[in-house]
Short mmCIF file of C-alpha atoms and ligand atoms in Angstrom, two decimals:
data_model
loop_
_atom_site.label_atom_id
_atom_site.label_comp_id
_atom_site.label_asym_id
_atom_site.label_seq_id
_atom_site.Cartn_x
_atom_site.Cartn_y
_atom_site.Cartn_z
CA UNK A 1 1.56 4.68 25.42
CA UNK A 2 -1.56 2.82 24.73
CA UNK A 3 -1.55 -0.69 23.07
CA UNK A 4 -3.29 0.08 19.79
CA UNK A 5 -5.48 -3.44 17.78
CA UNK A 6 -7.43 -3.76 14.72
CA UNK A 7 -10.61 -5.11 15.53
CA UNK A 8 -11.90 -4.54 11.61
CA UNK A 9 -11.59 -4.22 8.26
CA UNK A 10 -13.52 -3.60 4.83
CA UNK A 11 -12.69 -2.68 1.23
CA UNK A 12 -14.19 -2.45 -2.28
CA UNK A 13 -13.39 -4.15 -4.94
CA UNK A 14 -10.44 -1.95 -6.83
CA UNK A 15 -10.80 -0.77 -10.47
CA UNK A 16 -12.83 1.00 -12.44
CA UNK A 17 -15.87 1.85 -10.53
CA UNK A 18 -19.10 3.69 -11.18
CA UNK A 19 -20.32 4.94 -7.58
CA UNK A 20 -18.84 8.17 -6.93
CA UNK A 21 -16.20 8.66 -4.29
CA UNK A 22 -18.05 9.22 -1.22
CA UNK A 23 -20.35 6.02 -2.17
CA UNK A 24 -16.92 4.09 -2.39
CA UNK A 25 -15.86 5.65 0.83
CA UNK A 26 -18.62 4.80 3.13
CA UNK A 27 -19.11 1.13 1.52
CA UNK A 28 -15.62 0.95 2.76
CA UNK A 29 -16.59 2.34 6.10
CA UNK A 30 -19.52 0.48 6.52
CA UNK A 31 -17.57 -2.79 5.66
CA UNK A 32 -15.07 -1.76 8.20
CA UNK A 33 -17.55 -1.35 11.13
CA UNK A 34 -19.52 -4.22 10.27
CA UNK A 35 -16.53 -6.24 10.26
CA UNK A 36 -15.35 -5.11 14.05
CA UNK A 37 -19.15 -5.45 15.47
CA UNK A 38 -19.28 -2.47 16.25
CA UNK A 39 -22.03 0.94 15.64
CA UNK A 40 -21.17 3.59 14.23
CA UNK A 41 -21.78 5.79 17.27
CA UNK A 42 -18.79 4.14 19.40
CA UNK A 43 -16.21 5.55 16.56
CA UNK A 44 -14.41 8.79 18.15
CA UNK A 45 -12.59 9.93 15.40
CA UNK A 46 -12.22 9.91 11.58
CA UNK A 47 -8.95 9.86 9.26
CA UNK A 48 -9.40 9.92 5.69
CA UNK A 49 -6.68 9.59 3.04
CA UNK A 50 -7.47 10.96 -0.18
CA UNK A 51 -5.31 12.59 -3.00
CA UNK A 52 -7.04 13.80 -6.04
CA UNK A 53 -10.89 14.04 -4.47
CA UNK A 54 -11.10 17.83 -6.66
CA UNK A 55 -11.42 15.09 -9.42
CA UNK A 56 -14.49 13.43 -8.35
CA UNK A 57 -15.66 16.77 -6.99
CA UNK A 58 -15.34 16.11 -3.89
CA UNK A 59 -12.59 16.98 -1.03
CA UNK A 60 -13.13 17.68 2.85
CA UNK A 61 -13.87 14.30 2.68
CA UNK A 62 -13.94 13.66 6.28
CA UNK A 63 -16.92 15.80 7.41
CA UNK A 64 -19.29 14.40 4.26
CA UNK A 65 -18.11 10.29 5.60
CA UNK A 66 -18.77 10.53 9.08
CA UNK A 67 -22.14 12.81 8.16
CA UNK A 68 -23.51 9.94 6.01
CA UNK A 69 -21.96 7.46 9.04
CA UNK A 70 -24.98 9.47 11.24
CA UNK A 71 -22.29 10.76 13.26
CA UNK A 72 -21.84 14.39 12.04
CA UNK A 73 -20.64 15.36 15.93
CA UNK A 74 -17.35 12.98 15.30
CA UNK A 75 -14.05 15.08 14.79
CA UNK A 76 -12.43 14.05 11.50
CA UNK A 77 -9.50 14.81 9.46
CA UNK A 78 -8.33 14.22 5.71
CA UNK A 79 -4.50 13.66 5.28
CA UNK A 80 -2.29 14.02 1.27
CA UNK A 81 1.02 11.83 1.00
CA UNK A 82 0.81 11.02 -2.96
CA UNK A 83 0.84 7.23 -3.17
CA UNK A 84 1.49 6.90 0.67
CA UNK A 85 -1.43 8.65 2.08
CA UNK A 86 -2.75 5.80 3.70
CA UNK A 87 0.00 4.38 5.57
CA UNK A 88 0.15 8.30 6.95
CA UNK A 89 -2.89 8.58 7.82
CA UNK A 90 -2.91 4.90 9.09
CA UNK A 91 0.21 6.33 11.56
CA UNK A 92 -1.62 9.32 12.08
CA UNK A 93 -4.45 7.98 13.89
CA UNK A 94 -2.13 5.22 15.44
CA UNK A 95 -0.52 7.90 17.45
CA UNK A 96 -3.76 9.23 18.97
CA UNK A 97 -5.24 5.78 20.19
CA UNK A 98 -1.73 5.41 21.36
CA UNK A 99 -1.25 8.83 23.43
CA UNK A 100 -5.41 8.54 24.74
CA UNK A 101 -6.95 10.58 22.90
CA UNK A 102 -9.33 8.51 21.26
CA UNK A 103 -10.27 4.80 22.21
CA UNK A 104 -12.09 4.00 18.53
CA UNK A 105 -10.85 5.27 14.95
CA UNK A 106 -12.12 4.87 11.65
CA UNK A 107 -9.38 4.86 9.22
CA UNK A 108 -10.44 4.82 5.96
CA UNK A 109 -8.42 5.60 2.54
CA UNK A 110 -10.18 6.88 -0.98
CA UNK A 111 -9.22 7.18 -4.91
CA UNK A 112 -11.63 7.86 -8.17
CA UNK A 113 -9.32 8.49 -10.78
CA UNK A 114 -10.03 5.99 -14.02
CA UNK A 115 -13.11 8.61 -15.34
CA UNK A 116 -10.23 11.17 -16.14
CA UNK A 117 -7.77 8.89 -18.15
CA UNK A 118 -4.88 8.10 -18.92
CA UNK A 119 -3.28 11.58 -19.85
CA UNK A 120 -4.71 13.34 -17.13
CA UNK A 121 -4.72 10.78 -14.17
CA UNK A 122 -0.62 10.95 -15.08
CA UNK A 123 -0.10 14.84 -15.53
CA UNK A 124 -2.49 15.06 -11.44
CA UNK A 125 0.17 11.95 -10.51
CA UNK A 126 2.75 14.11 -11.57
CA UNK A 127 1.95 16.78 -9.25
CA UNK A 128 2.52 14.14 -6.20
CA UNK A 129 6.60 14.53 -7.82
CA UNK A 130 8.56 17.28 -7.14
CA UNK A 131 7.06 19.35 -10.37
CA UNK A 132 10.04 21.76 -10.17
CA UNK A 133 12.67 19.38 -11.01
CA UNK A 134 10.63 16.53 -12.22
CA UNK A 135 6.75 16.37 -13.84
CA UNK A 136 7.12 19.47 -14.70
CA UNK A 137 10.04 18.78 -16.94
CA UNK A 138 8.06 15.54 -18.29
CA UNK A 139 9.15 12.97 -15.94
CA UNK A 140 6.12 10.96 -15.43
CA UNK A 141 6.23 7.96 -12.59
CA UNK A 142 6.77 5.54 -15.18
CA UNK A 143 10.19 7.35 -16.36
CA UNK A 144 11.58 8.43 -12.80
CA UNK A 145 10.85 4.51 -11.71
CA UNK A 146 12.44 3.38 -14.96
CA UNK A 147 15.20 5.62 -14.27
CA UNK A 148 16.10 3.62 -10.83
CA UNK A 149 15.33 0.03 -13.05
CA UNK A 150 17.84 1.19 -15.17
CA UNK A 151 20.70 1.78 -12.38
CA UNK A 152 19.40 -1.46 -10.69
CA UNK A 153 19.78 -3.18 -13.87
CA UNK A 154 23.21 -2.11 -14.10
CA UNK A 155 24.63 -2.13 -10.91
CA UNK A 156 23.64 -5.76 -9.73
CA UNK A 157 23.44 -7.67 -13.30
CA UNK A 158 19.77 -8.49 -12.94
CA UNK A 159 17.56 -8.74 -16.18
CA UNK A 160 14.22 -7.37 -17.89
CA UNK A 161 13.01 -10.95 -16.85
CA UNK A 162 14.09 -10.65 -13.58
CA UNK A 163 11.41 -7.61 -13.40
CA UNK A 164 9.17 -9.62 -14.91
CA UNK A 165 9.07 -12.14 -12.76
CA UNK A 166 7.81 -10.11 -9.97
CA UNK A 167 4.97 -9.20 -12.08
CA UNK A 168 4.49 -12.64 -12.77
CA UNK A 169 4.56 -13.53 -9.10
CA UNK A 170 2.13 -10.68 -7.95
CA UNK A 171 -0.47 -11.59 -10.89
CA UNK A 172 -0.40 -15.60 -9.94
CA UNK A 173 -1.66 -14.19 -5.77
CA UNK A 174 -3.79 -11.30 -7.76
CA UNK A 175 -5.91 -14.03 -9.08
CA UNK A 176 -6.58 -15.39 -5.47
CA UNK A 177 -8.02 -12.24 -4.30
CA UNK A 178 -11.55 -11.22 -5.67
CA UNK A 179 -10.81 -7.96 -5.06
CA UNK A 180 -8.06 -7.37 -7.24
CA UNK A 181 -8.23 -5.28 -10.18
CA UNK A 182 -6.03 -7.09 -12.51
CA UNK A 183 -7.12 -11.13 -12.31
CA UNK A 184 -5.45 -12.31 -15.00
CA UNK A 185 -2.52 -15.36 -15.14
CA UNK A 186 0.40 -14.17 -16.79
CA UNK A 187 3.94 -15.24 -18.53
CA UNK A 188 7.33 -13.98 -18.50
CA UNK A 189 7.02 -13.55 -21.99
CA UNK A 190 3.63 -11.70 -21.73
CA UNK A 191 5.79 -9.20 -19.86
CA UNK A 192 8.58 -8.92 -22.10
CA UNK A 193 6.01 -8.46 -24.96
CA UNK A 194 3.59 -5.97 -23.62
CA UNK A 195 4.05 -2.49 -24.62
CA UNK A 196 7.03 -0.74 -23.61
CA UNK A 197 5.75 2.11 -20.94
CA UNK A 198 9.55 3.80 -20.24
CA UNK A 199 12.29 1.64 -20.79
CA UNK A 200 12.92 -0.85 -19.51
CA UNK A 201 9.27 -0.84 -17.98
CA UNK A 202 6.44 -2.39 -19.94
CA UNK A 203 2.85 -2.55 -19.24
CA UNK A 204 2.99 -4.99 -17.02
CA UNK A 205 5.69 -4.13 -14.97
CA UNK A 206 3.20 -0.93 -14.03
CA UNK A 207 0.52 -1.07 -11.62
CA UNK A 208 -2.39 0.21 -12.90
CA UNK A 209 -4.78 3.52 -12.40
CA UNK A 210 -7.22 2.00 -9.73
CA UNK A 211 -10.53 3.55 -8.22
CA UNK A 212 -11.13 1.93 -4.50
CA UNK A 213 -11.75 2.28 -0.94
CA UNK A 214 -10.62 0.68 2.27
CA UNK A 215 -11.32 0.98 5.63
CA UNK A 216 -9.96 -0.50 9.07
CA UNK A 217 -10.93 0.29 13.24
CA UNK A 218 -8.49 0.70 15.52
CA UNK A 219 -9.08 0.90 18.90
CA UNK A 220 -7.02 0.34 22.63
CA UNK A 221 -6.61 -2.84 23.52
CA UNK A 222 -9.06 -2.52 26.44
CA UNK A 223 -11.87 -1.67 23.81
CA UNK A 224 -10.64 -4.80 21.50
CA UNK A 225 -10.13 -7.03 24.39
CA UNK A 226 -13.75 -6.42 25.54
CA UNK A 227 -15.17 -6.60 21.97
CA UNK A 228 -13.27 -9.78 19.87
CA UNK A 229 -11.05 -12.40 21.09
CA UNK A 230 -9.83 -12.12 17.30
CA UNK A 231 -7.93 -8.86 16.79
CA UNK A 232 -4.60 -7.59 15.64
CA UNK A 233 -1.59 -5.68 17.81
CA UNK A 234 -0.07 -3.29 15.58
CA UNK A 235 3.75 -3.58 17.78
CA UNK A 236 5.71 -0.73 14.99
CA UNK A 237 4.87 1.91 13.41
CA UNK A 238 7.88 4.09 11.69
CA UNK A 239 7.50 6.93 9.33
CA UNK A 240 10.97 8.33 7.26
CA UNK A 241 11.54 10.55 4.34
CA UNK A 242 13.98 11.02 1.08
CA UNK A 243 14.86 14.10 -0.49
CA UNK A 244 11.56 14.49 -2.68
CA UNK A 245 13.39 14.46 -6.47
CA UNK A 246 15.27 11.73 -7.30
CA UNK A 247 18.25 13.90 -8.59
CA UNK A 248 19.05 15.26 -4.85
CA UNK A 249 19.78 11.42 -3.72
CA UNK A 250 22.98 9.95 -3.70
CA UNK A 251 21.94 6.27 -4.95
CA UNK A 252 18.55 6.02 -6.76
CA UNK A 253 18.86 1.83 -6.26
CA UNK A 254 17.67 2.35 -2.56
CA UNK A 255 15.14 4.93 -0.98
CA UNK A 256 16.23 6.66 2.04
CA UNK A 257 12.54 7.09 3.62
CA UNK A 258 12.23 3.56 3.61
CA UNK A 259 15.25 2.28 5.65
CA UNK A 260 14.47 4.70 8.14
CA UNK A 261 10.95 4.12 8.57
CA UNK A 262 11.50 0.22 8.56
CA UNK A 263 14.68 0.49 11.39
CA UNK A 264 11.94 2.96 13.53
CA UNK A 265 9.46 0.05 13.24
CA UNK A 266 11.25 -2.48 13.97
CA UNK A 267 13.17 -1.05 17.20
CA UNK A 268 10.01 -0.46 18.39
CA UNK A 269 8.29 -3.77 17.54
CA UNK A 270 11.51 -5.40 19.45
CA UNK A 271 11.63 -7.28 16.39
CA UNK A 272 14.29 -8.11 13.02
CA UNK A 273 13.67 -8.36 9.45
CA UNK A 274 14.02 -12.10 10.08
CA UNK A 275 10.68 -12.48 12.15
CA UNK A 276 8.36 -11.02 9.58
CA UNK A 277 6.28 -13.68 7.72
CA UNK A 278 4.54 -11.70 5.44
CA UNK A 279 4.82 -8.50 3.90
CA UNK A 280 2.62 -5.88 1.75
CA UNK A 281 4.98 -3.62 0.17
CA UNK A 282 4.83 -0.59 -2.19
CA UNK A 283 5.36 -2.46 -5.48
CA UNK A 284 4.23 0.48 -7.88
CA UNK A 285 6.37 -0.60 -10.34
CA UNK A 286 7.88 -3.96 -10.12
CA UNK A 287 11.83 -2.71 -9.80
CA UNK A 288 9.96 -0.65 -6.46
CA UNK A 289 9.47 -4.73 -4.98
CA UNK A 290 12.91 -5.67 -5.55
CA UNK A 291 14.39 -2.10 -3.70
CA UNK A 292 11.84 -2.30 -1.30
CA UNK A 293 12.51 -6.19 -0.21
CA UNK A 294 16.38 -4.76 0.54
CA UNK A 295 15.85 -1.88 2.14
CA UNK A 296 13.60 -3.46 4.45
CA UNK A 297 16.28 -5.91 5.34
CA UNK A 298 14.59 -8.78 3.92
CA UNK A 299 17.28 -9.17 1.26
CA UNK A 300 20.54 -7.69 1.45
CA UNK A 301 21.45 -5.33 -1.21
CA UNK A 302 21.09 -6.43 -4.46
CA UNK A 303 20.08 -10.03 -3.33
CA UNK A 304 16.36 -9.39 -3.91
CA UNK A 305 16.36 -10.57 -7.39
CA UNK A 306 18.29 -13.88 -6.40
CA UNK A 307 15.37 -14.40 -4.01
CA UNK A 308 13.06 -13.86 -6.88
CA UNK A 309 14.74 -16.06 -9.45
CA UNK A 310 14.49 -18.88 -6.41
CA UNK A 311 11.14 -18.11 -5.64
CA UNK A 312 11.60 -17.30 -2.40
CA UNK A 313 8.99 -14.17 -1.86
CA UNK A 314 5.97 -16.50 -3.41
CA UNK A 315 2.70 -16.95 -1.20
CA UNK A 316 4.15 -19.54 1.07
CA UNK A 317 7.66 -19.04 0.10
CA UNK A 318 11.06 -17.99 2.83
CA UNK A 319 8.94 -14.83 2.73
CA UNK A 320 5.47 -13.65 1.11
CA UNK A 321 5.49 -10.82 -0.52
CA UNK A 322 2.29 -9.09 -1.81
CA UNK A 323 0.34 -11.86 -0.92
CA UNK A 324 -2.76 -9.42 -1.77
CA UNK A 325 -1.43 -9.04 -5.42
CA UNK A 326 0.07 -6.00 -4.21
CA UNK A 327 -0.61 -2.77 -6.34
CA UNK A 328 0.35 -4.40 -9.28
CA UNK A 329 -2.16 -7.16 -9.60
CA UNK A 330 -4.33 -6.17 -6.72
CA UNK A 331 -4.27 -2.20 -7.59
CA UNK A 332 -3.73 1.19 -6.63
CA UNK A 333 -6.13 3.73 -5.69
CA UNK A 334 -3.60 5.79 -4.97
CA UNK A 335 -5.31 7.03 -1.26
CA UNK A 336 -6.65 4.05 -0.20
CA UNK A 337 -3.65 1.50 -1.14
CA UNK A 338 -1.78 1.93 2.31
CA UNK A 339 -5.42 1.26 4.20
CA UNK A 340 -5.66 -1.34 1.75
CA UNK A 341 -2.49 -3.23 3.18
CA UNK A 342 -3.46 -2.75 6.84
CA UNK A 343 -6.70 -4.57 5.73
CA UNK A 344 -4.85 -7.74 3.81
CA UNK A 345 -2.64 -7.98 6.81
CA UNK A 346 -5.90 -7.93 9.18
CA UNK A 347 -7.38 -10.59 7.06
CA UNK A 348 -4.09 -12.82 7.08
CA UNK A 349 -3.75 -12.79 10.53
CA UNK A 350 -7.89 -13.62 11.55
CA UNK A 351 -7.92 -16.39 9.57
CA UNK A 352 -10.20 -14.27 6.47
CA UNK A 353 -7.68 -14.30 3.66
CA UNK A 354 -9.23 -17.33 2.18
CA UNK A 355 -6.70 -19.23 -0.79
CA UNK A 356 -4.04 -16.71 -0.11
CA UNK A 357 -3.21 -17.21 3.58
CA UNK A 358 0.02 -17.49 4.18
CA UNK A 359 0.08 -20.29 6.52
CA UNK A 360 1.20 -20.43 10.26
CA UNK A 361 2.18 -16.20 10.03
CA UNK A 362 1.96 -14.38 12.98
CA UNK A 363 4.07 -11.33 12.38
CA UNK A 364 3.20 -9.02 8.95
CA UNK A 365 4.55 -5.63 7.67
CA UNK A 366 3.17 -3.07 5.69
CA UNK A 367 5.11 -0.88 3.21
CA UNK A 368 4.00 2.23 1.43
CA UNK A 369 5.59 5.80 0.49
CA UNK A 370 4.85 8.63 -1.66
CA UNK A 371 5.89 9.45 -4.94
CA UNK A 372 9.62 8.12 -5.91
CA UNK A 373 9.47 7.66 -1.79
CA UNK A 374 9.63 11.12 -0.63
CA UNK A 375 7.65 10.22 2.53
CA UNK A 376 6.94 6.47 3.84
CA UNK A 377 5.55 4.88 6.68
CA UNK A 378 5.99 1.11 7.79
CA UNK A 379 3.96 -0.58 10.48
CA UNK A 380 4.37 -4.11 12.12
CA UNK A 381 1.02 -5.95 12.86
CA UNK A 382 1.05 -9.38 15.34
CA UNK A 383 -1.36 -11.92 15.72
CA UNK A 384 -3.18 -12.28 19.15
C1 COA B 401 0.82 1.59 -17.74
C2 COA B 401 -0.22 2.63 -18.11
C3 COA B 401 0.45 3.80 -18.83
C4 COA B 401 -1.26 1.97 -19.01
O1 COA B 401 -2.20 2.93 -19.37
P1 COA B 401 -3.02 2.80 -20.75
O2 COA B 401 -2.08 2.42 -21.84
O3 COA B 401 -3.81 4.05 -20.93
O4 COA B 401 -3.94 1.59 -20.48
P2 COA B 401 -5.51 1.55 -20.70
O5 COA B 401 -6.18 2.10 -19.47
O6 COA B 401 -5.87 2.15 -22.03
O7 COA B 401 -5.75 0.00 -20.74
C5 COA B 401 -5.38 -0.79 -21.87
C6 COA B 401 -5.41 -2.24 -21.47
O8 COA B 401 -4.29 -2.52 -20.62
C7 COA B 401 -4.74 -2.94 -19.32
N1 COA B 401 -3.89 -2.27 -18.36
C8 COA B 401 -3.84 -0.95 -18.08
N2 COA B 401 -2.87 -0.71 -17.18
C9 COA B 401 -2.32 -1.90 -16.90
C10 COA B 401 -1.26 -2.30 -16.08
N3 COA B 401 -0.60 -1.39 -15.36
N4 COA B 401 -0.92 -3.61 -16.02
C11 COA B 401 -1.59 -4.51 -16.78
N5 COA B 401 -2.62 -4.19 -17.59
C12 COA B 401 -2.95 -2.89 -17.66
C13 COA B 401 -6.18 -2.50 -19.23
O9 COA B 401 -6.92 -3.34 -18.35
C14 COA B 401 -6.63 -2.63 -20.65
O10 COA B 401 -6.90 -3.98 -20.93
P3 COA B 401 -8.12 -4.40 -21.89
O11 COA B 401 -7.83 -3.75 -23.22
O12 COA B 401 -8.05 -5.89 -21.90
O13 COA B 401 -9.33 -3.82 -21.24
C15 COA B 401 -0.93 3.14 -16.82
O14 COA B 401 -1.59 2.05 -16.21
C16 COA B 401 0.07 3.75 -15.83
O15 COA B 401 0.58 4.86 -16.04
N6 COA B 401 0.33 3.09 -14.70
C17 COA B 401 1.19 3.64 -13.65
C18 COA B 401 0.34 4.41 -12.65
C19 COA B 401 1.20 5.21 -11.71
O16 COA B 401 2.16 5.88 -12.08
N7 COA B 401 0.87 5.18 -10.42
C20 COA B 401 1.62 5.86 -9.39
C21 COA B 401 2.81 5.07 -9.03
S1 COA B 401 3.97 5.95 -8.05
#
């Protein structure tokens, strides 16, 4: 196999925004390219990530992008995981640099959902569940995740504030990113006293419905070697999946997809939980943080919210977690939040993430599934 780099990045701001989705897209894009130094015309292929596109009136995204790119001849293809459609299509075009088949990609990941609100951006969310067994019989994300915060809860004597904190934590590196959508300091008790969304979540321990766009180039390591001196090896990439309704899992305190894609990445990276610096994981809610941070090994089970009361996963702390804000503070436009990660981890290791580096990493991880985490992908990224 190929060595596969990142040579670039770009996103837009995420959170409510007015251009439509295929202006979001290519601002992305062009951030992307601009970033890596290279034209447009050296890109080989296109993958897209996009979920709910028929809302902005717009899907075969991939064609319309690499059109407006002035590169209509370019082969392109638009990939649906739910939440995790980035990280998938991320791993999608990963593999082809990796077998030779292309020597550029543009990867770039799309959502437009706040001009459809709040009732109908969750009943199209629901359709990412499995609607047979679960938003079709009113489970909304809110109440499946609450339903695993209320096992967690349970099973490893951890609190409401416990929760909180994470929120807390992932608001306080929000504010250090100016492309967050939620910049705004909060308290425990802010948390505690926001509106309850599905017990025991309240509004703040829910991301929120985010519009956005991110991009990233990956290329072979000849191509980034003759390009940059500052690029990124991506060393693992794992993908895994979980039986897609919550009810046909034995435990709903860990996600199956998750373990397995991490274990995949990490054989292959040559590399242990222990030698990760950083990590942007799939924080939707924030009980998701606390299963994620075990089942990635970071914590062992039940642990994570120990590590959280100590403050061990703040910027700069054993272990960073969501140093972006993740998609709590940071957001979650839902196809472009796994591109999104790639990019923070791109700008942590080239020296672009401004206040929020996370200082002296070389080795970062990226985390996102789909739905309750019916599909997930995990990749490892080093510093060169
Ligand atoms: C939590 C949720 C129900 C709130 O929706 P809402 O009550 O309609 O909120 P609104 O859009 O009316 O916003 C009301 C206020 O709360 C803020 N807000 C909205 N969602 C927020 C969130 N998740 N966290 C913090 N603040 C939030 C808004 O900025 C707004 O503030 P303002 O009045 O100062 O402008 C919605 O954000 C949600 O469902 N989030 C989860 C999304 C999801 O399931 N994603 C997929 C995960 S798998």
């Amino acid at each position: 196999m190929e060595k596969v780099c990142l040579i670039g990045a770009g996103s837009t701001k995420y959170g409510k925004l007015e251009d439509s989705i295929t202006d979001i897209a290519l601002q992305a894009s062009v951030d992307a390219i601009e970033s890596a130094g290279i034209s447009p015309k050296e890109i080989q292929a296109g993958y897209i990530s996009n979920v709910f596109g028929i809302a902005d009136k717009q899907v075969h995204l991939g064609p319309v992008i690499m059109s407006n790119l002035g590169i209509p001849e370019v082969p392109s293809l638009s990939i649906e995981s739910a939440c995790g459609s980035g990280s998938v299509s991320f791993r999608e075009a990963y593999a082809n640099v990796a077998a030779g088949f292309y020597d550029v990609i543009l990867a770039t990941g799309v959502e437009k959902v706040t001009h459809t609100g709040t009732e109908w951006t969750t009943t199209y969310f629901s359709y990412c569940s499995d609607f047979f067994y679960e938003g079709g019989a009113g489970a909304s994300f809110p109440g499946l995740f609450a339903s695993m915060a209320r096992a967690y809860l349970s099973e490893f004597k951890a609190t409401e504030e416990d929760l909180a904190k994470v929120a807390v934590k992932n608001h306080d590196n929000g504010l250090l990113n100016p492309k967050a959508h939620l910049r705004k300091k909060i308290s425990v008790d802010d948390v505690l006293k926001s509106a309850v969304v599905a017990s025991p979540l309240k509004l703040y321990d829910c991301c929120p419905f985010s519009d956005g766009a991110s991009a990233v180039i990956l290329c072979s390591e000849k191509f980034a070697k003759a390009h940059t001196k500052n690029y990124v090896e991506v060393i693992g990439s794992g993908r895994g999946g979980s039986p897609a309704a919550l009810q046909g899992r034995d435990h709903i305190t860990t996600i199956p997809s998750t373990k397995i894609a991490a274990q995949a990445a990490y054989k292959m990276a040559g590399i242990t939980a222990k030698d990760v610096d950083f990590a942007e994981v799939h924080d939707c809610f924030t009980i998701a943080e606390l299963v994620d941070t075990e089942d990635l090994g970071f914590f062992e089970k039940g642990k994570a919210v120990e590590a959280v009361r100590e403050g061990r996963t703040k910027l700069n702390g054993d272990i960073s977690i969501n140093p972006s804000g993740g998609l709590k503070s940071k957001g979650h436009p839902i196809g472009a939040t796994g591109i999104g990660q790639v990019a923070e981890v791109f700008d942590q290791l080239t020296g672009k993430a401004g206040e929020r580096t996370v200082k002296d990493a070389k080795i970062g991880l990226t985390h996102n599934f789909g739905a309750t985490g019916a599909s997930c992908a995990v990749h490892i990224f080093r510093s060169v």
